[in-house]
PDB file of C-alpha atoms in Angstrom:
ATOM      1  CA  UNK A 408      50.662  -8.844 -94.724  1.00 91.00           C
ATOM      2  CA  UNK A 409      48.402  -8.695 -91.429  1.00 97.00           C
ATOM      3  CA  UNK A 410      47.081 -10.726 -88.806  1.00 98.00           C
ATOM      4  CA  UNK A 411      44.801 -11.405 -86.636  1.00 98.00           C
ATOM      5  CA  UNK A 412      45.681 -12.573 -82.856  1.00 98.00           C
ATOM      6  CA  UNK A 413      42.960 -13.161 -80.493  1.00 98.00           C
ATOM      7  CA  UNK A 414      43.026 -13.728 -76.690  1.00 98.00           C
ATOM      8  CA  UNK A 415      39.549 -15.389 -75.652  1.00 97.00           C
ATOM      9  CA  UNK A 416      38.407 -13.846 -71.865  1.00 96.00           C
ATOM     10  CA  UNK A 417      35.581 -12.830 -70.957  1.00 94.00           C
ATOM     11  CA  UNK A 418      34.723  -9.137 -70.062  1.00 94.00           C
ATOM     12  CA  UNK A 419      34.533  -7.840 -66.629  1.00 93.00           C
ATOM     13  CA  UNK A 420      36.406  -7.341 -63.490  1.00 93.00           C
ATOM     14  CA  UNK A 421      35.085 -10.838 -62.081  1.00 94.00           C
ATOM     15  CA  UNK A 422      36.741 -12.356 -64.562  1.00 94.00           C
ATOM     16  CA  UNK A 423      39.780 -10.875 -65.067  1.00 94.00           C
ATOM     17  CA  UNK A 424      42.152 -12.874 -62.940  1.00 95.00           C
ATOM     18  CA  UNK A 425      40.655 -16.070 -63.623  1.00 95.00           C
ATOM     19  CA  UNK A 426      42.037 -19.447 -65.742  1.00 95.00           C
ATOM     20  CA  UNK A 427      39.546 -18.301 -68.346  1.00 94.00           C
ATOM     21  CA  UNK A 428      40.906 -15.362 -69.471  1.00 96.00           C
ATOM     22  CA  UNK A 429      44.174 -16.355 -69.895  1.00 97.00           C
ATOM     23  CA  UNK A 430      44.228 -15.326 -73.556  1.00 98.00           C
ATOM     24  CA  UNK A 431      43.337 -11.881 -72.762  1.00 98.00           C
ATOM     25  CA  UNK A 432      46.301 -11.735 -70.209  1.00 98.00           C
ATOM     26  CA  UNK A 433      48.511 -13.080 -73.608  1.00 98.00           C
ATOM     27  CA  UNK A 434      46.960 -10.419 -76.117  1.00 98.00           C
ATOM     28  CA  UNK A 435      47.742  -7.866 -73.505  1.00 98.00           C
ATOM     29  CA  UNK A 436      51.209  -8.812 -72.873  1.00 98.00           C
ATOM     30  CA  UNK A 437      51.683  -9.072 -77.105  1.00 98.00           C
ATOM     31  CA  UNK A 438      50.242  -5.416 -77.184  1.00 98.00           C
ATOM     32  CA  UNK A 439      52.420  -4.208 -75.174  1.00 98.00           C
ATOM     33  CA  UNK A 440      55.542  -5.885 -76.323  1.00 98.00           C
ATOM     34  CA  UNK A 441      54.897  -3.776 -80.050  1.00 98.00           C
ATOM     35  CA  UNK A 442      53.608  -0.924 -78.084  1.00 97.00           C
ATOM     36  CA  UNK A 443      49.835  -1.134 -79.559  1.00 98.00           C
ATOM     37  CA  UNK A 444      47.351   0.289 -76.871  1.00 98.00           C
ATOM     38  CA  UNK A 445      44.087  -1.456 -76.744  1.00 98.00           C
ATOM     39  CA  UNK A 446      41.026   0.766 -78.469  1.00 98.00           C
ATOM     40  CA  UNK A 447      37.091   0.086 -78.042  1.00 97.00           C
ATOM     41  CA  UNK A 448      35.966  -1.280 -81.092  1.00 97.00           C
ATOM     42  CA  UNK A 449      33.295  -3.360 -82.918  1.00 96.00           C
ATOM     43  CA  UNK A 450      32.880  -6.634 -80.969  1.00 97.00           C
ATOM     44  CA  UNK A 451      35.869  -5.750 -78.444  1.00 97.00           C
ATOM     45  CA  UNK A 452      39.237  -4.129 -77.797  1.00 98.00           C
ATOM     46  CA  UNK A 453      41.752  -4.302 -80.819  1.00 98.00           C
ATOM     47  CA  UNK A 454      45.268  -2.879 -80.597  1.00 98.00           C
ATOM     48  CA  UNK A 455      46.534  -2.491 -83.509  1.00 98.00           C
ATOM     49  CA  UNK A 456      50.679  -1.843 -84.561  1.00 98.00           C
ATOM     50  CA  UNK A 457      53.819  -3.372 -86.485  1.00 97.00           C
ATOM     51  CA  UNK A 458      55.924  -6.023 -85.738  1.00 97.00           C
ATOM     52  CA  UNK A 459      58.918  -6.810 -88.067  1.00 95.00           C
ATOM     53  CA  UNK A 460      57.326  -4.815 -91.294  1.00 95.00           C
ATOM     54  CA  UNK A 461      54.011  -7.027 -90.668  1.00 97.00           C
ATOM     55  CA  UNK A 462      50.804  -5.005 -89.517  1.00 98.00           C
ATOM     56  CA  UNK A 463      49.206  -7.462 -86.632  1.00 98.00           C
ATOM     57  CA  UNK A 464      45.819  -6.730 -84.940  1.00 98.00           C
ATOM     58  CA  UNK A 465      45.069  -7.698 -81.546  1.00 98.00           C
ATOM     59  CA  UNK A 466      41.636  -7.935 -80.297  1.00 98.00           C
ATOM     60  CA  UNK A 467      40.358  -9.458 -76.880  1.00 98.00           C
ATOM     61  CA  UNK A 468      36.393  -9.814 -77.667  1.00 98.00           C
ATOM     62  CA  UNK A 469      33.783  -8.384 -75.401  1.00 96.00           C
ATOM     63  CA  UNK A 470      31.194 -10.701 -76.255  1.00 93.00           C
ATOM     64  CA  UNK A 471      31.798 -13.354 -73.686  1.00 87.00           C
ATOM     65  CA  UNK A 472      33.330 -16.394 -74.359  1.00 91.00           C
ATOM     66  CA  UNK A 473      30.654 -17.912 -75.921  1.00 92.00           C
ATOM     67  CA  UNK A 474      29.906 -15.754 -78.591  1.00 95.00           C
ATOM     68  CA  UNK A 475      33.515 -15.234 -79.979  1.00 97.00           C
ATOM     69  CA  UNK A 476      33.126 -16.153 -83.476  1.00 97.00           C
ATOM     70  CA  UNK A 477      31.032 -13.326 -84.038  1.00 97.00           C
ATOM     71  CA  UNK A 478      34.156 -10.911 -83.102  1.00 98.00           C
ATOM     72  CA  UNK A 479      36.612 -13.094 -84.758  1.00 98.00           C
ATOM     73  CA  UNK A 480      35.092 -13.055 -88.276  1.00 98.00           C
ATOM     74  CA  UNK A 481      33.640  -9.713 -87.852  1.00 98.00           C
ATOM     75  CA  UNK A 482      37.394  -8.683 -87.831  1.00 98.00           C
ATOM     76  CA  UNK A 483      38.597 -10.792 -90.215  1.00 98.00           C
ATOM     77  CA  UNK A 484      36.013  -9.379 -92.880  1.00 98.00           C
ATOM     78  CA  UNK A 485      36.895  -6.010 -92.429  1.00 97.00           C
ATOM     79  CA  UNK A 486      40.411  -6.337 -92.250  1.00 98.00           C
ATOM     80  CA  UNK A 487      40.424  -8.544 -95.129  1.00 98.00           C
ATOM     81  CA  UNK A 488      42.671 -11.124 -93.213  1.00 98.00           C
ATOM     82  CA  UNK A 489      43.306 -15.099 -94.531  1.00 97.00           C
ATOM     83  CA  UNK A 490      42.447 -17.539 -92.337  1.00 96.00           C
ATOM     84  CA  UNK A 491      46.049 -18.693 -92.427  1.00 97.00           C
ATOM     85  CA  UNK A 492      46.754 -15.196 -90.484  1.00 98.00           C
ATOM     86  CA  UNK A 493      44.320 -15.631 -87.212  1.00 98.00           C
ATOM     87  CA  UNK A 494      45.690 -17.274 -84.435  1.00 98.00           C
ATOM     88  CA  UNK A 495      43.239 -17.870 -81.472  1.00 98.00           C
ATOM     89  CA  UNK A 496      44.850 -17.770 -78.222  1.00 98.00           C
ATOM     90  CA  UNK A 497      42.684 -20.235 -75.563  1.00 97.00           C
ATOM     91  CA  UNK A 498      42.967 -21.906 -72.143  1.00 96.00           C
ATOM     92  CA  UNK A 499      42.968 -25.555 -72.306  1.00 95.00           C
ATOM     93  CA  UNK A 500      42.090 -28.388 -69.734  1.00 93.00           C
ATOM     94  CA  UNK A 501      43.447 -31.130 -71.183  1.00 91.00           C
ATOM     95  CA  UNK A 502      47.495 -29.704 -70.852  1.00 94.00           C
ATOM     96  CA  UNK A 503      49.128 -29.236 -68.080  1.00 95.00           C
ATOM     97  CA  UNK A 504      49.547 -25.800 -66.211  1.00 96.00           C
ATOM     98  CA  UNK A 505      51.769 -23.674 -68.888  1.00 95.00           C
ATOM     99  CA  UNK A 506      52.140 -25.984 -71.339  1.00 96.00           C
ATOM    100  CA  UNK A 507      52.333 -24.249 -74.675  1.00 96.00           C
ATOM    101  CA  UNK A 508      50.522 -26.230 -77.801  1.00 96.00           C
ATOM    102  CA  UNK A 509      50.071 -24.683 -81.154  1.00 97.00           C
ATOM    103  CA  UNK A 510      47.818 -26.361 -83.998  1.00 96.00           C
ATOM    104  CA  UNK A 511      47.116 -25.281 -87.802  1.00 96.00           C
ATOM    105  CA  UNK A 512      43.669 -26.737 -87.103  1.00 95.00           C
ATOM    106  CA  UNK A 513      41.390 -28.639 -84.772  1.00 92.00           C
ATOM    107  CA  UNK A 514      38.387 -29.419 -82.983  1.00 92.00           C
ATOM    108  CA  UNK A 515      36.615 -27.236 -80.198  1.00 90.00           C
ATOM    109  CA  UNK A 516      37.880 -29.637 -77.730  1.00 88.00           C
ATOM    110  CA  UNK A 517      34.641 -28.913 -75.432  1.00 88.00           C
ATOM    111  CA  UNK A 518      35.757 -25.259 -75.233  1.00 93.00           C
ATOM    112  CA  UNK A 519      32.807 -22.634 -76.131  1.00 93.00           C
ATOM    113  CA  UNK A 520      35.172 -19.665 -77.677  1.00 95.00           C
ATOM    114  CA  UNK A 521      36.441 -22.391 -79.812  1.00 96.00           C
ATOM    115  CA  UNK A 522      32.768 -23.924 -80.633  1.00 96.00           C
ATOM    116  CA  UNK A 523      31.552 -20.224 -81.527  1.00 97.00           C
ATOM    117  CA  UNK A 524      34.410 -19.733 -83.591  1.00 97.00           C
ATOM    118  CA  UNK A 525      33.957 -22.581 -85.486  1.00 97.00           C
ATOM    119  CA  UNK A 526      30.390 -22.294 -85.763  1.00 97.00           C
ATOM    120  CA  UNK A 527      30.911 -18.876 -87.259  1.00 97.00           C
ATOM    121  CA  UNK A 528      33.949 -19.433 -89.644  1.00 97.00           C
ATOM    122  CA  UNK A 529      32.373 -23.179 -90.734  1.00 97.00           C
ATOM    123  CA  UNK A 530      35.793 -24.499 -90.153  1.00 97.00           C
ATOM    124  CA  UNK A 531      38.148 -26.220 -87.853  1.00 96.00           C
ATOM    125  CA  UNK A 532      40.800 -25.335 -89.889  1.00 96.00           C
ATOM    126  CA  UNK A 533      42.470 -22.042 -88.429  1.00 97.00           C
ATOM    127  CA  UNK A 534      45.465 -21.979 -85.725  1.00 98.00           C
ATOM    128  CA  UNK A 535      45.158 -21.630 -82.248  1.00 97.00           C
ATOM    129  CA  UNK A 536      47.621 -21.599 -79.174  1.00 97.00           C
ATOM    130  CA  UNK A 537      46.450 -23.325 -76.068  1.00 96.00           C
ATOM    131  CA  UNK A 538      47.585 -22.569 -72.819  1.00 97.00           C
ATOM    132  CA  UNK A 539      47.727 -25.522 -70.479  1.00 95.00           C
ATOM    133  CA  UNK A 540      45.379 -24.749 -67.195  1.00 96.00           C
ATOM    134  CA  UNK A 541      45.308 -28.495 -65.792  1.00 93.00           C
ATOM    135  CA  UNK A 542      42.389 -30.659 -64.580  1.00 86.00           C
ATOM    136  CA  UNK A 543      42.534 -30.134 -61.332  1.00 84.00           C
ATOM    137  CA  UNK A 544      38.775 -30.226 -60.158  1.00 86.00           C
ATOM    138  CA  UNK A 545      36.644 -32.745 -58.666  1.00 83.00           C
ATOM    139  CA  UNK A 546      33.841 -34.292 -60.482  1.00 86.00           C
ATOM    140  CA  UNK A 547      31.088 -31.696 -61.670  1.00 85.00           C
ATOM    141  CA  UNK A 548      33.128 -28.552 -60.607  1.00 86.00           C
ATOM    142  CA  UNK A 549      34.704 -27.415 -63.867  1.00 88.00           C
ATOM    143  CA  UNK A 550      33.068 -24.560 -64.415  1.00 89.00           C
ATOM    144  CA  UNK A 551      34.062 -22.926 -61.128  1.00 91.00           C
ATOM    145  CA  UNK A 552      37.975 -23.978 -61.636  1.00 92.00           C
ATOM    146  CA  UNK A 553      37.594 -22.855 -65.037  1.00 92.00           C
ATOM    147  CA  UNK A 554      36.151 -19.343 -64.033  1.00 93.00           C
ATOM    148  CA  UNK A 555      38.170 -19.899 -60.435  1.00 94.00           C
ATOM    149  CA  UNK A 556      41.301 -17.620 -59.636  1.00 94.00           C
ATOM    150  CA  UNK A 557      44.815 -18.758 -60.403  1.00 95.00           C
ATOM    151  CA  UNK A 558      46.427 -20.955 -57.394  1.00 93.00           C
ATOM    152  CA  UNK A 559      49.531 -18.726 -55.490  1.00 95.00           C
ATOM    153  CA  UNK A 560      51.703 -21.493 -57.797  1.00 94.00           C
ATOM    154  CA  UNK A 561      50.626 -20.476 -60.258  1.00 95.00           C
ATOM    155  CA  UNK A 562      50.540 -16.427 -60.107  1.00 95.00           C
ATOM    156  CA  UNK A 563      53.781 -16.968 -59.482  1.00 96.00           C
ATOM    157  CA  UNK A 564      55.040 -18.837 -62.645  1.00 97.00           C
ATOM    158  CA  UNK A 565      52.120 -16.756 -64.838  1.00 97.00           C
ATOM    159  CA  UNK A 566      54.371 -13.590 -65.742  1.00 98.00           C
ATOM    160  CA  UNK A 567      57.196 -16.115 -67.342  1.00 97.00           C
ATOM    161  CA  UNK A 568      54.659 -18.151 -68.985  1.00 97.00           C
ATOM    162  CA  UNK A 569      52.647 -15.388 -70.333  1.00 98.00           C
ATOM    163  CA  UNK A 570      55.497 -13.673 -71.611  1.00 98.00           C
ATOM    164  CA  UNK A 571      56.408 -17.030 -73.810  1.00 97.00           C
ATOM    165  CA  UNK A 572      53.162 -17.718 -74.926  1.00 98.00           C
ATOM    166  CA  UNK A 573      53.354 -13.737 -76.272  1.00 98.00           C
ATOM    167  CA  UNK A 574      56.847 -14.631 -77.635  1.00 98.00           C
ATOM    168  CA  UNK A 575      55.563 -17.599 -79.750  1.00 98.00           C
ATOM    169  CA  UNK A 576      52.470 -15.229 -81.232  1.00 98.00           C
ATOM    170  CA  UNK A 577      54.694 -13.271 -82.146  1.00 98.00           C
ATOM    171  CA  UNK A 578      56.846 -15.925 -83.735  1.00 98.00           C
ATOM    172  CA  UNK A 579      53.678 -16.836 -85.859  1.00 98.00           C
ATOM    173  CA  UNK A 580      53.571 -13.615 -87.514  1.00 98.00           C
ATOM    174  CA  UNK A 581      57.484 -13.375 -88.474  1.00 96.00           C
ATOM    175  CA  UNK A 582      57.981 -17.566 -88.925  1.00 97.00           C
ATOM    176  CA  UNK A 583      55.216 -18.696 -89.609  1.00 96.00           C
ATOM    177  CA  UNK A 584      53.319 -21.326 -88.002  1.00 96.00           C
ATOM    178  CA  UNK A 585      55.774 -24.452 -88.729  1.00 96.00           C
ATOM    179  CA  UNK A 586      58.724 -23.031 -87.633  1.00 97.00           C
ATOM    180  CA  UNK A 587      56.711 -21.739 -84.763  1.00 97.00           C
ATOM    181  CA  UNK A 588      55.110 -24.835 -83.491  1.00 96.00           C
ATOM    182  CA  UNK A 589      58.909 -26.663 -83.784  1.00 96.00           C
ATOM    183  CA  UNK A 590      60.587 -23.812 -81.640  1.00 96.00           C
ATOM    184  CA  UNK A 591      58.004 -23.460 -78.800  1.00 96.00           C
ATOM    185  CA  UNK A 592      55.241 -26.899 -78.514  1.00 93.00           C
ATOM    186  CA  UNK A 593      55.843 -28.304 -75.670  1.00 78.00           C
ATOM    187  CA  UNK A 594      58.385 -26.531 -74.179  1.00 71.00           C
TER     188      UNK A 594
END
């Protein structure tokens, strides 16, 4: 069996410690929990490795946000990978900081990488894991909190978090997603 995990970022050292790119933070962590280095490839980095007798690629796309779905379904053509098996790993504004919420299916929510994915697969219906990043911006600002830098709070909580949001992707592959989202949502 394999699947498909992907942390939404976008490339570039401007970006890398911001709310944004919180899935890439999560794909990196998963990568190196099964020891899969990250490789340039088509439409991104993938790592690719084992966990538990099940072959998972990761890939953190290098086409910006906005253009994700054309990384995500490149990959899963080529790898031949059910939409059942992608999870897409995203920050969220509507959760609070860390909270953890997985979903078999859904709407973009407002979020681009989510819109461009859906756009490109013609469904809603794949799973994703948000990662809870707040609302805490005045009116008209959210694209600078967005692609703003962590608060010290928050740095500070980030390695725990990131490590269970890696422990519940993983827990997709091995569970499954329903035994998943009752052992981690919300917690």
């Amino acid at each position: 069996m394999k699947y498909l995990i992907v942390g939404l970022g976008n490339k570039g050292e401007e970006y890398a410690e911001t709310r944004h790119n919180i899935g890439f933070k999560v794909a990196e962590k998963i990568a190196a929990t099964i020891e899969a280095p990250f490789k340039s490839a088509n439409f991104g980095w993938l790592a690719e490795g084992k966990y538990k007798g099940r072959k998972v690629f990761i890939l953190k796309p290098d086409t910006y946000m906005n253009l994700s779905g054309n990384a995500v379904k490149y990959w899963l053509q080529k790898e031949n990978i059910p939409l059942e098996n992608l999870l897409v790993v995203t920050d969220d504004l509507a959760l609070p900081f860390g909270t953890l919420r997985m979903k078999m299916k859904g709407s973009d929510a407002g979020h681009n990488g989510l819109k461009s994915i859906q756009e490109k697969l013609q469904t809603q219906n794949y799973p994703r894991l948000r990662f809870g990043i707040s609302a805490d911006f005045s009116e008209g600002k959210q694209v600078d909190y967005v692609l703003g830098r962590w608060e010290e709070s928050e740095k500070e909580k980030l390695p725990d978090l990131i490590g269970k949001f890696s422990n519940a992707c993983l827990s997709f592959v091995f569970a499954g997603i329903q035994n998943t989202m009752t052992a981690f949502n919300g917690k």
